[in-house]
CSV table of C-alpha atoms in Angstrom, one decimal:
chain,number,residue,atom,x,y,z
S,22,MET,CA,93.2,56.4,132.7
S,23,PRO,CA,89.8,54.6,132.8
S,24,ASN,CA,89.1,55.2,129.0
S,25,ASP,CA,92.5,54.0,127.9
S,26,THR,CA,92.0,51.5,125.3
S,27,ARG,CA,95.5,50.6,124.5
S,28,PRO,CA,96.5,46.8,124.8
S,29,LEU,CA,97.9,46.0,128.2
S,30,ALA,CA,101.4,44.3,128.4
S,31,ILE,CA,102.9,43.0,131.6
S,32,SER,CA,106.6,43.6,131.7
S,33,VAL,CA,108.8,40.9,133.5
S,34,PRO,CA,112.0,40.9,131.4
S,35,ALA,CA,114.3,39.7,134.3
S,36,PRO,CA,117.3,39.2,134.1
S,37,ARG,CA,117.0,41.8,131.3
S,38,THR,CA,115.5,45.3,131.8
S,39,LEU,CA,113.5,47.4,129.3
S,40,ASP,CA,116.2,49.8,129.0
S,41,LEU,CA,118.6,47.1,128.1
S,42,ILE,CA,116.5,45.6,125.2
S,43,PHE,CA,114.9,48.7,123.8
S,44,THR,CA,116.5,51.8,122.3
S,45,ALA,CA,115.1,55.0,123.7
S,46,ASP,CA,112.9,55.5,120.6
S,47,ALA,CA,111.7,51.8,120.6
S,48,LEU,CA,110.9,52.2,124.5
S,49,LYS,CA,109.0,55.3,123.7
S,50,GLN,CA,107.0,53.5,121.0
S,51,LEU,CA,106.3,50.7,123.6
S,52,HIS,CA,104.7,53.0,126.1
S,53,GLU,CA,102.8,55.0,123.4
S,54,ARG,CA,101.2,51.8,122.0
S,55,TYR,CA,100.6,49.8,125.2
S,56,ARG,CA,99.8,50.1,128.8
S,57,ILE,CA,102.9,48.6,130.5
S,58,VAL,CA,102.6,47.1,133.9
S,59,GLU,CA,105.9,46.3,135.4
S,60,THR,CA,106.5,43.6,138.0
S,61,ASP,CA,108.9,40.9,139.2
S,62,PRO,CA,108.6,37.3,137.9
S,63,ASP,CA,107.6,35.9,141.3
S,64,GLU,CA,104.9,38.6,141.8
S,65,ILE,CA,102.9,38.2,138.7
S,66,ALA,CA,100.4,36.0,140.5
S,67,GLY,CA,99.8,38.8,142.9
S,68,LEU,CA,98.6,41.4,140.4
S,69,GLY,CA,95.0,42.2,140.7
S,70,ASP,CA,92.3,40.8,138.2
S,71,GLU,CA,92.0,44.2,136.7
S,72,VAL,CA,95.5,43.7,135.2
S,73,LEU,CA,95.5,40.1,134.6
S,74,SER,CA,92.1,39.9,133.0
S,75,GLN,CA,93.2,42.6,130.5
S,76,ALA,CA,96.7,41.5,129.8
S,77,ARG,CA,97.3,40.7,126.0
S,78,TYR,CA,101.1,40.3,126.2
S,79,ILE,CA,103.7,39.1,128.7
S,80,ILE,CA,107.2,40.4,127.8
S,81,GLY,CA,109.4,38.0,129.9
S,82,GLN,CA,109.4,34.4,131.1
S,83,PRO,CA,107.9,34.5,134.6
S,84,PRO,CA,106.8,31.2,136.4
S,85,LEU,CA,103.1,30.7,135.5
S,86,ASP,CA,100.8,28.1,137.2
S,87,HIS,CA,97.5,26.9,136.2
S,88,ASP,CA,95.6,29.3,138.4
S,89,THR,CA,97.4,32.3,137.2
S,90,LEU,CA,97.0,31.4,133.6
S,91,ALA,CA,93.3,31.0,134.0
S,92,ARG,CA,93.2,34.6,135.2
S,93,LEU,CA,94.7,35.7,132.0
S,94,PRO,CA,91.8,35.0,129.5
S,95,LYS,CA,93.0,37.6,126.9
S,96,LEU,CA,96.6,36.5,126.8
S,97,ARG,CA,97.8,36.3,123.2
S,98,ALA,CA,101.6,35.8,123.4
S,99,ILE,CA,104.5,35.3,126.0
S,100,LEU,CA,107.5,37.0,124.5
S,101,ASN,CA,110.6,35.5,126.1
S,102,VAL,CA,113.4,38.0,126.2
S,103,GLU,CA,115.6,35.9,128.4
S,104,SER,CA,116.3,33.7,125.4
S,105,ASN,CA,116.2,30.2,126.9
S,106,LEU,CA,113.0,28.3,127.2
S,107,ILE,CA,112.6,27.1,130.7
S,108,ASN,CA,110.1,24.5,131.9
S,109,ASN,CA,108.2,26.9,134.3
S,110,MET,CA,104.7,27.2,132.8
S,111,PRO,CA,102.1,24.8,131.6
S,112,TYR,CA,103.1,24.9,127.9
S,113,GLU,CA,100.4,22.3,126.9
S,114,VAL,CA,97.7,24.7,128.2
S,115,LEU,CA,99.2,27.7,126.4
S,116,PHE,CA,99.3,25.7,123.1
S,117,GLU,CA,95.6,24.4,123.6
S,118,ARG,CA,94.6,28.0,124.2
S,119,GLY,CA,96.5,29.2,121.1
S,120,VAL,CA,98.7,31.4,123.1
S,121,HIS,CA,102.0,32.1,121.2
S,122,VAL,CA,105.3,31.5,123.0
S,123,VAL,CA,108.1,33.0,121.3
S,124,THR,CA,111.8,33.7,122.1
S,125,THR,CA,114.2,36.3,120.9
S,126,GLY,CA,117.2,34.0,121.3
S,127,GLN,CA,118.3,34.1,117.6
S,128,VAL,CA,119.6,37.7,118.2
S,129,PHE,CA,122.7,36.0,119.8
S,130,ALA,CA,123.5,33.6,116.9
S,131,GLU,CA,125.7,35.8,114.9
S,132,PRO,CA,127.6,37.3,117.8
S,133,VAL,CA,128.3,33.9,119.4
S,134,ALA,CA,129.1,32.5,116.0
S,135,GLU,CA,131.9,35.2,115.6
S,136,MET,CA,133.1,34.6,118.9
S,137,GLY,CA,133.5,30.8,118.1
S,138,LEU,CA,135.4,31.7,115.0
S,139,ALA,CA,137.7,33.9,117.0
S,140,MET,CA,138.4,31.3,119.5
S,141,ALA,CA,139.1,28.7,116.8
S,142,LEU,CA,141.6,31.1,115.1
S,143,ASN,CA,143.2,31.8,118.5
S,144,ILE,CA,143.6,28.1,119.2
S,145,ALA,CA,145.0,27.5,115.7
S,146,ARG,CA,147.4,30.5,115.9
S,147,GLY,CA,148.0,30.9,119.5
S,148,ILE,CA,147.2,34.6,119.5
S,149,VAL,CA,146.4,35.1,123.1
S,150,ASP,CA,149.6,33.1,124.4
S,151,ALA,CA,151.8,35.0,121.8
S,152,ASP,CA,150.6,38.4,123.1
S,153,LEU,CA,151.0,37.4,126.8
S,154,ALA,CA,154.7,36.3,125.9
S,155,PHE,CA,155.4,39.4,124.1
S,156,ARG,CA,154.3,41.6,127.0
S,157,GLU,CA,156.5,39.6,129.3
S,158,GLY,CA,159.6,39.7,126.9
S,159,ARG,CA,159.3,35.9,126.1
S,160,GLU,CA,158.1,36.2,122.6
S,161,LEU,CA,159.3,33.9,119.9
S,162,TRP,CA,159.9,35.5,116.4
S,163,GLY,CA,158.9,34.0,113.0
S,164,GLY,CA,158.8,30.3,112.6
S,165,ASP,CA,159.9,29.6,116.1
S,166,GLY,CA,156.6,31.2,117.4
S,167,ASN,CA,154.5,28.9,115.0
S,168,ARG,CA,155.7,25.2,116.0
S,169,SER,CA,152.2,24.3,117.2
S,170,ALA,CA,150.4,26.7,114.7
S,171,ARG,CA,148.0,25.3,112.1
S,172,LEU,CA,145.4,26.5,109.7
S,173,LEU,CA,141.7,26.6,110.0
S,174,SER,CA,141.5,26.6,106.3
S,175,GLY,CA,140.9,23.4,104.8
S,176,SER,CA,140.5,21.6,108.2
S,177,ASP,CA,138.0,19.2,109.1
S,178,ILE,CA,135.3,20.8,111.3
S,179,GLY,CA,132.3,19.3,113.3
S,180,ILE,CA,129.3,21.1,114.6
S,181,ILE,CA,127.1,19.5,117.3
S,182,GLY,CA,123.7,21.2,116.8
S,183,PHE,CA,122.3,23.0,114.0
S,184,GLY,CA,119.8,25.6,115.2
S,185,ASP,CA,120.1,29.2,114.8
S,186,LEU,CA,123.6,29.3,116.2
S,187,GLY,CA,124.7,26.3,114.3
S,188,LYS,CA,123.5,27.9,111.0
S,189,ALA,CA,125.2,31.3,111.9
S,190,LEU,CA,128.4,29.3,112.7
S,191,ASN,CA,128.4,27.6,109.3
S,192,ARG,CA,127.9,30.9,107.5
S,193,VAL,CA,131.0,32.5,109.2
S,194,LEU,CA,133.2,29.5,108.6
S,195,SER,CA,132.1,29.4,104.8
S,196,GLY,CA,135.2,31.0,103.6
S,197,PHE,CA,137.7,28.6,105.0
S,198,ARG,CA,137.2,25.9,102.5
S,199,ALA,CA,136.6,23.4,105.3
S,200,ARG,CA,134.8,20.2,105.3
S,201,ILE,CA,132.0,20.7,107.8
S,202,ARG,CA,130.1,17.7,109.3
S,203,VAL,CA,127.0,18.1,111.6
S,204,PHE,CA,125.4,16.0,114.1
S,205,ASP,CA,121.8,17.1,115.0
S,206,PRO,CA,119.3,14.3,115.8
S,207,TRP,CA,116.4,16.7,115.6
S,208,MET,CA,117.4,18.1,112.1
S,209,PRO,CA,116.4,16.2,108.8
S,210,ALA,CA,119.5,15.3,106.8
S,211,SER,CA,118.1,17.2,103.9
S,212,ILE,CA,118.0,20.5,105.7
S,213,LEU,CA,121.6,20.0,106.7
S,214,ARG,CA,122.6,19.4,103.0
S,215,ASP,CA,120.7,22.4,101.8
S,216,ASN,CA,122.9,24.4,104.1
S,217,GLY,CA,126.1,23.0,102.5
S,218,VAL,CA,127.2,20.6,105.4
S,219,GLU,CA,127.4,16.9,105.7
S,220,PRO,CA,125.0,15.0,108.0
S,221,ALA,CA,127.2,12.9,110.3
S,222,SER,CA,126.8,10.7,113.4
S,223,LEU,CA,128.2,12.0,116.8
S,224,GLU,CA,131.0,9.5,116.6
S,225,THR,CA,132.1,10.7,113.2
S,226,VAL,CA,131.8,14.3,114.2
S,227,LEU,CA,134.1,13.6,117.2
S,228,THR,CA,136.6,11.3,115.6
S,229,GLU,CA,137.0,13.1,112.3
S,230,SER,CA,137.4,16.7,113.2
S,231,ASP,CA,140.2,19.0,113.9
S,232,PHE,CA,137.9,21.5,115.5
S,233,VAL,CA,134.5,20.6,117.2
S,234,PHE,CA,132.0,23.3,117.9
S,235,VAL,CA,129.2,22.5,120.4
S,236,VAL,CA,126.1,24.7,119.9
S,237,ALA,CA,123.4,22.4,121.0
S,238,SER,CA,120.8,23.3,123.6
S,239,VAL,CA,120.5,21.5,126.8
S,240,THR,CA,117.6,19.0,126.8
S,241,SER,CA,116.2,16.2,128.9
S,242,GLU,CA,118.0,13.8,126.4
S,243,ASN,CA,121.4,15.3,126.3
S,244,GLU,CA,122.5,16.5,129.7
S,245,GLY,CA,126.1,15.7,130.1
S,246,PHE,CA,126.2,13.5,127.0
S,247,LEU,CA,129.7,14.5,126.0
S,248,GLY,CA,132.0,12.9,128.6
S,249,ALA,CA,135.2,11.1,129.0
S,250,ARG,CA,134.7,8.6,126.3
S,251,ALA,CA,133.6,11.4,123.8
S,252,PHE,CA,136.8,13.4,124.6
S,253,ALA,CA,139.1,10.2,124.4
S,254,SER,CA,137.7,9.6,120.8
S,255,MET,CA,138.7,13.0,119.4
S,256,ARG,CA,141.9,13.4,117.3
S,257,PRO,CA,144.9,14.0,119.5
S,258,GLY,CA,145.3,18.0,119.5
S,259,ALA,CA,141.9,18.6,118.2
S,260,ALA,CA,140.0,21.7,119.5
S,261,PHE,CA,136.7,21.5,121.5
S,262,ILE,CA,134.9,24.9,121.4
S,263,LEU,CA,131.9,25.1,123.7
S,264,LEU,CA,129.4,28.0,122.9
S,265,SER,CA,126.0,26.9,123.9
S,266,ARG,CA,125.5,25.7,127.5
S,267,ALA,CA,127.9,23.8,129.8
S,268,GLY,CA,125.2,21.4,130.8
S,269,VAL,CA,125.8,19.3,127.6
S,270,VAL,CA,129.2,18.3,128.9
S,271,ASP,CA,130.8,16.5,131.7
S,272,PHE,CA,132.9,19.4,132.6
S,273,ASP,CA,135.2,17.6,134.9
S,274,ALA,CA,135.9,15.1,132.1
S,275,LEU,CA,136.6,18.0,129.6
S,276,MET,CA,139.1,19.5,132.0
S,277,ALA,CA,140.8,16.2,132.5
S,278,ALA,CA,141.2,15.6,128.7
S,279,VAL,CA,142.7,19.0,128.5
S,280,GLU,CA,145.0,18.5,131.4
S,281,SER,CA,146.2,15.3,129.9
S,282,GLY,CA,147.2,17.1,126.6
S,283,HIS,CA,145.1,15.0,124.5
S,284,ILE,CA,142.8,18.0,123.4
S,285,VAL,CA,142.6,21.7,123.7
S,286,ALA,CA,139.5,23.5,124.5
S,287,ALA,CA,137.7,26.8,124.7
S,288,SER,CA,134.4,27.7,126.4
S,289,ASP,CA,132.2,30.8,126.8
S,290,VAL,CA,130.0,29.0,129.4
S,291,PHE,CA,130.6,27.2,132.6
S,292,PRO,CA,128.8,24.9,135.1
S,293,GLN,CA,128.6,27.8,137.6
S,294,GLU,CA,128.5,31.4,136.8
S,295,PRO,CA,130.0,33.5,137.9
S,296,LEU,CA,132.9,30.9,138.2
S,297,PRO,CA,134.5,30.5,141.7
S,298,LEU,CA,137.8,32.2,141.8
S,299,ASP,CA,139.4,29.0,143.0
S,300,HIS,CA,138.1,26.9,140.1
S,301,ARG,CA,140.8,24.9,138.5
S,302,VAL,CA,139.8,25.7,134.9
S,303,ARG,CA,141.0,29.3,135.6
S,304,ARG,CA,144.7,27.9,135.7
S,305,LEU,CA,144.4,25.2,133.2
S,306,PRO,CA,146.9,25.4,130.2
S,307,GLY,CA,145.3,24.6,126.9
S,308,PHE,CA,141.9,26.0,127.8
S,309,LEU,CA,140.7,29.3,126.5
S,310,ARG,CA,138.2,31.0,128.7
S,311,SER,CA,135.6,33.8,128.0
S,312,ALA,CA,133.0,34.8,130.7
S,313,HIS,CA,129.7,34.1,129.0
S,314,ARG,CA,130.2,37.2,126.9
S,315,ALA,CA,130.0,35.8,123.3
S,316,GLY,CA,126.4,37.1,122.7
S,317,ALA,CA,126.1,40.0,125.2
S,318,LEU,CA,126.5,42.8,122.9
S,319,ASP,CA,124.4,45.9,123.1
S,320,SER,CA,123.4,45.6,119.4
S,321,ALA,CA,122.0,42.3,120.1
S,322,PHE,CA,120.0,43.2,123.2
S,323,LYS,CA,118.4,46.1,121.3
S,324,LYS,CA,117.5,43.9,118.4
S,325,MET,CA,115.3,42.1,121.0
S,326,GLY,CA,113.3,45.0,121.5
S,327,ASP,CA,112.8,45.7,117.8
S,328,MET,CA,111.6,42.1,117.3
S,329,VAL,CA,109.2,42.3,120.1
S,330,LEU,CA,107.6,45.5,118.9
S,331,GLU,CA,107.2,44.1,115.4
S,332,ASP,CA,105.6,40.8,116.5
S,333,MET,CA,103.2,42.7,119.0
S,334,ASP,CA,102.2,44.9,116.1
S,335,LEU,CA,101.4,41.8,113.9
S,336,MET,CA,99.4,40.2,116.6
S,337,ASP,CA,97.4,43.4,117.2
S,338,ARG,CA,96.3,43.0,113.7
S,339,ASP,CA,95.4,39.5,114.2
S,340,LEU,CA,98.5,38.2,112.3
S,341,PRO,CA,101.0,35.5,113.6
S,342,PRO,CA,104.2,36.6,115.2
S,343,MET,CA,107.1,36.3,112.5
S,344,ARG,CA,110.2,38.0,113.9
S,345,CYS,CA,110.6,35.9,117.1
S,346,LYS,CA,111.0,32.1,117.0
S,347,ARG,CA,108.1,30.1,118.2
S,348,ALA,CA,108.4,27.4,120.9
S,349,GLU,CA,107.5,24.0,119.5
S,350,ARG,CA,104.9,21.9,121.3
S,351,GLU,CA,106.8,18.7,120.7
S,352,THR,CA,110.3,20.1,122.1
S,353,VAL,CA,109.6,22.9,124.5
S,354,ALA,CA,109.3,20.7,127.7
S,355,ARG,CA,112.5,19.0,126.9
S,356,MET,CA,114.6,22.2,127.3
S,357,ARG,CA,116.8,22.1,130.5
S,358,SER,CA,118.9,25.2,129.9
S,359,LYS,CA,119.5,27.2,133.2
S,360,PRO,CA,118.3,30.8,133.3
S,361,VAL,CA,120.8,33.5,132.4
S,362,THR,CA,121.9,35.1,135.7
S,363,VAL,CA,124.2,37.9,134.1
S,364,ASN,CA,123.7,40.0,131.0
């Protein structure tokens, strides 16, 4: 349509799809308001200048080099619907040009926080093991089935990381009258106190907690920083619950700490996904496993599309994006999370 004056958006949402992240009504609005050019992440550089020269938005996180970015003179925003910020584009150039880089990752905060709570309650009360025993006729009744049970209420809880997920986790834990300590070197102590938690060192969080929740992003500064020494410092029988990315832990050391009986653990993320069928964590007692499904709810995915539409509408009116979270100049290049490979 040669006279089509609608803004042009390049759609590269892999590994998501537009049908996944937009409701039918929202997808209809997207196509009514914008000219949508769909492509694959590795093919964006091959798009003609008639597309790149007019593109206002990129929905996705494709690799961009300096040459391709120079062919995008009207670009206003990259709307990352994968959720992780990957160091695959010249962010310094984007910031210098005033191009917004935003992510929809906060849609996963509440679902993942609820899964973390469920994992903690299961560890405390042995719900899965008790159910399996019941199915097999090995159940223990009453107090006999609670010999290792404990309460989450009134416990000492540690949280490592206090971004969107850490804040959501704190909210779902608020009714348990727990003492919550937080370690986050990127977060001012006053913000932690304003959220009703205690700022603490990593050592204190590890040594003084009955439950330790790890919700920190992987960065160039913390890859594998939770290893054998960290696990050995934890209270005997304490629970280590990994919800963010496996890259922040030495996973072999975590399995060894669980295998020794010193701690118990739960994880929704693993060093390799999907996990090999012969991986020993699959058979490890004291380890609760979930297949990277904590945040993967359809309601969360559809919320992504709503956020994208709202922010594109704001930017169409020369206003800044407000629904998605902006990448920060000082920290974006430090991110080291692996791209999501499954929804």
